[in-house]
C-alpha atoms as one frame of an Amber mdcrd trajectory, in Angstrom:
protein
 103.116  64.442  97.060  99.439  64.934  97.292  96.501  63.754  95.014  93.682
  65.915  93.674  90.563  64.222  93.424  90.280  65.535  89.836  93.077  66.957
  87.049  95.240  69.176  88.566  95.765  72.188  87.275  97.969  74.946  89.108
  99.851  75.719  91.946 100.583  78.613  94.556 101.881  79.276  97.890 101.710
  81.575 100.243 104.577  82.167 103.008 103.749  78.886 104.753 101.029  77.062
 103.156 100.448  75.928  99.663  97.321  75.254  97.773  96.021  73.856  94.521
  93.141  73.786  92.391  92.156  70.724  90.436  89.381  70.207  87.222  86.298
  70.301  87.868  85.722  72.024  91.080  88.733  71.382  93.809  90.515  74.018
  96.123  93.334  72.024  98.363  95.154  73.754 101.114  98.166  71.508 101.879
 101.011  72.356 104.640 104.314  71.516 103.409 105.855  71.753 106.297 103.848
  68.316 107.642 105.813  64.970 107.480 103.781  61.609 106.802 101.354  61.276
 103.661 100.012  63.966 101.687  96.958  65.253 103.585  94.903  68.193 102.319
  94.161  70.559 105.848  91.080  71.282 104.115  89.669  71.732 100.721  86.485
  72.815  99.185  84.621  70.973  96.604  82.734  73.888  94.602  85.150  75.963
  93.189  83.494  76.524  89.457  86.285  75.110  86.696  89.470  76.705  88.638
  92.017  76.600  85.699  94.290  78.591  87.813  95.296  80.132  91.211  97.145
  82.790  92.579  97.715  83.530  96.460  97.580  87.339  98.118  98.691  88.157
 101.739  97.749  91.106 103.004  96.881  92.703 106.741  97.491  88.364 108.271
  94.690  87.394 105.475  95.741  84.941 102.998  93.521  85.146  99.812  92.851
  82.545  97.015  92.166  84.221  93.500  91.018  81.628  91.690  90.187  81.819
  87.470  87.717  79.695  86.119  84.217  79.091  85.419  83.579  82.594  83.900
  84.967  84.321  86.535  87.204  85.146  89.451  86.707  83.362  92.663  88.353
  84.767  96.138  88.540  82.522  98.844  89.521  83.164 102.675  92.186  80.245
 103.037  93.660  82.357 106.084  92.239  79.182 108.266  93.607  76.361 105.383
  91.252  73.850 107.149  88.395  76.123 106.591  88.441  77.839 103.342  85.558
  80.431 102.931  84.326  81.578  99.402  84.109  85.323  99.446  82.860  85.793
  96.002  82.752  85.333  92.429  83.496  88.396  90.220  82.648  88.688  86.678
  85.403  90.170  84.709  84.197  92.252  81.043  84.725  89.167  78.563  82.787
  86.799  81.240  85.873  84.386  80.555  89.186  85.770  82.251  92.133  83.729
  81.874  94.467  83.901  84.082  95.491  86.585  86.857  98.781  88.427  88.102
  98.481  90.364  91.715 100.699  93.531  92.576  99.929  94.824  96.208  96.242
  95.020  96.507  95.807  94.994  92.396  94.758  92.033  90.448  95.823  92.383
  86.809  93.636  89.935  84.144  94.137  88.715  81.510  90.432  89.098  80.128
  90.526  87.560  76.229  89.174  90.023  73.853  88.304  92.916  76.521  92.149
  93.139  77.166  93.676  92.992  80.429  90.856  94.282  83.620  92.505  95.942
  86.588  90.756  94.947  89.732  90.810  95.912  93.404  91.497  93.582  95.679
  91.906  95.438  99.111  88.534  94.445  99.838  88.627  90.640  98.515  84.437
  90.523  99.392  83.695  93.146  97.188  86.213  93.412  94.391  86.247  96.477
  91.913  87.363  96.827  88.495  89.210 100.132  88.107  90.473 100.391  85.060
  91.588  98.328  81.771  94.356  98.087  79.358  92.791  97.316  75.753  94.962
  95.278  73.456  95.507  94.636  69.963  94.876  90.982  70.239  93.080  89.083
  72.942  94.908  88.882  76.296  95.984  85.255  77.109  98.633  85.450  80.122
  99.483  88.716  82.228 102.440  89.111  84.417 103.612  91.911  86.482 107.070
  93.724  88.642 108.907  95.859  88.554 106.164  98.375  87.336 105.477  96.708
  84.537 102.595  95.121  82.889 103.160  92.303  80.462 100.927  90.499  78.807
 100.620  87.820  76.051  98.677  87.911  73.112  97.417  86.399  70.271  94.604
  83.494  68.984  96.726  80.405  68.659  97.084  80.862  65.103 100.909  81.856
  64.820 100.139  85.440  65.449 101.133  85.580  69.558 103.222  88.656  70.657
 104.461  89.653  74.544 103.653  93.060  75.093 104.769  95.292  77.718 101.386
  97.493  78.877 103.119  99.820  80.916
């Protein structure tokens, strides 16, 4: 086990480290692989209200999407000791909520705007591409398979999963 300096709030691994974000402003790397204590390999202390995380490999890069403080947040966590912030990327609604990744595509789920489709091949300099508008504001977002997923609703009784595409 392994303590967050703050509330922890989400999980994700890629195929040999793990890593976790905590409330207000933590990115862990952890190596589960180590024996002895918990021990973060590194962690960075400014990550802006990560709620939660999600981990892309691609071309021997390992990629931390965060979601929080009004926007995405990529992070270099290819060296877990030295995690590198890349940038922050401001999604439509200015208060995305959580994030699915496909390949190279980061699907959010972006509240009232719907769900954003970003690329991600070039994690520095992410793009949105395209958007998926639904009928109530996107809350979760999953994807496989070729399909897009999201839930909706406003907490008032009136949720619905809806399959995008």
């Amino acid at each position: 086990s392994f303590f967050v300096d703050g509330y922890a709030r989400d999980v994700a691994a890629s195929s040999r480290f793990a890593f976790a974000v905590d409330a207000p402003t933590g990115l862990y790397a952890l190596d589960p692989a180590r024996s002895g204590a918990g021990e973060a390999l590194g962690q960075v202390q400014s990550a802006a209200g990560a709620q939660m995380i999600e981990v892309m490999e691609q071309g021997g890069r390992v990629i931390a999407c965060l979601v929080g403080g009004g926007a995405l947040q990529l992070y270099d966590v290819t060296d877990p000791a030295k995690p590198v912030h890349l940038t922050s990327f401001k999604t439509p609604s200015g208060r995305p909520v959580r994030i699915a990744i496909d390949g190279v595509r980061g699907y959010v789920a972006d509240g009232r705007e719907g769900v954003q489709i970003v690329d991600l091949s070039n994690p520095s300099s992410p793009a949105l591409v395209g958007s998926i508008k639904t009928s109530l504001p996107a809350r979760d977002v999953a994807v496989g398979g070729g399909l897009v997923v999201a839930a909706v609703g406003m907490g008032e009784g009136n949720e619905e999963v809806v399959v995008l595409r």
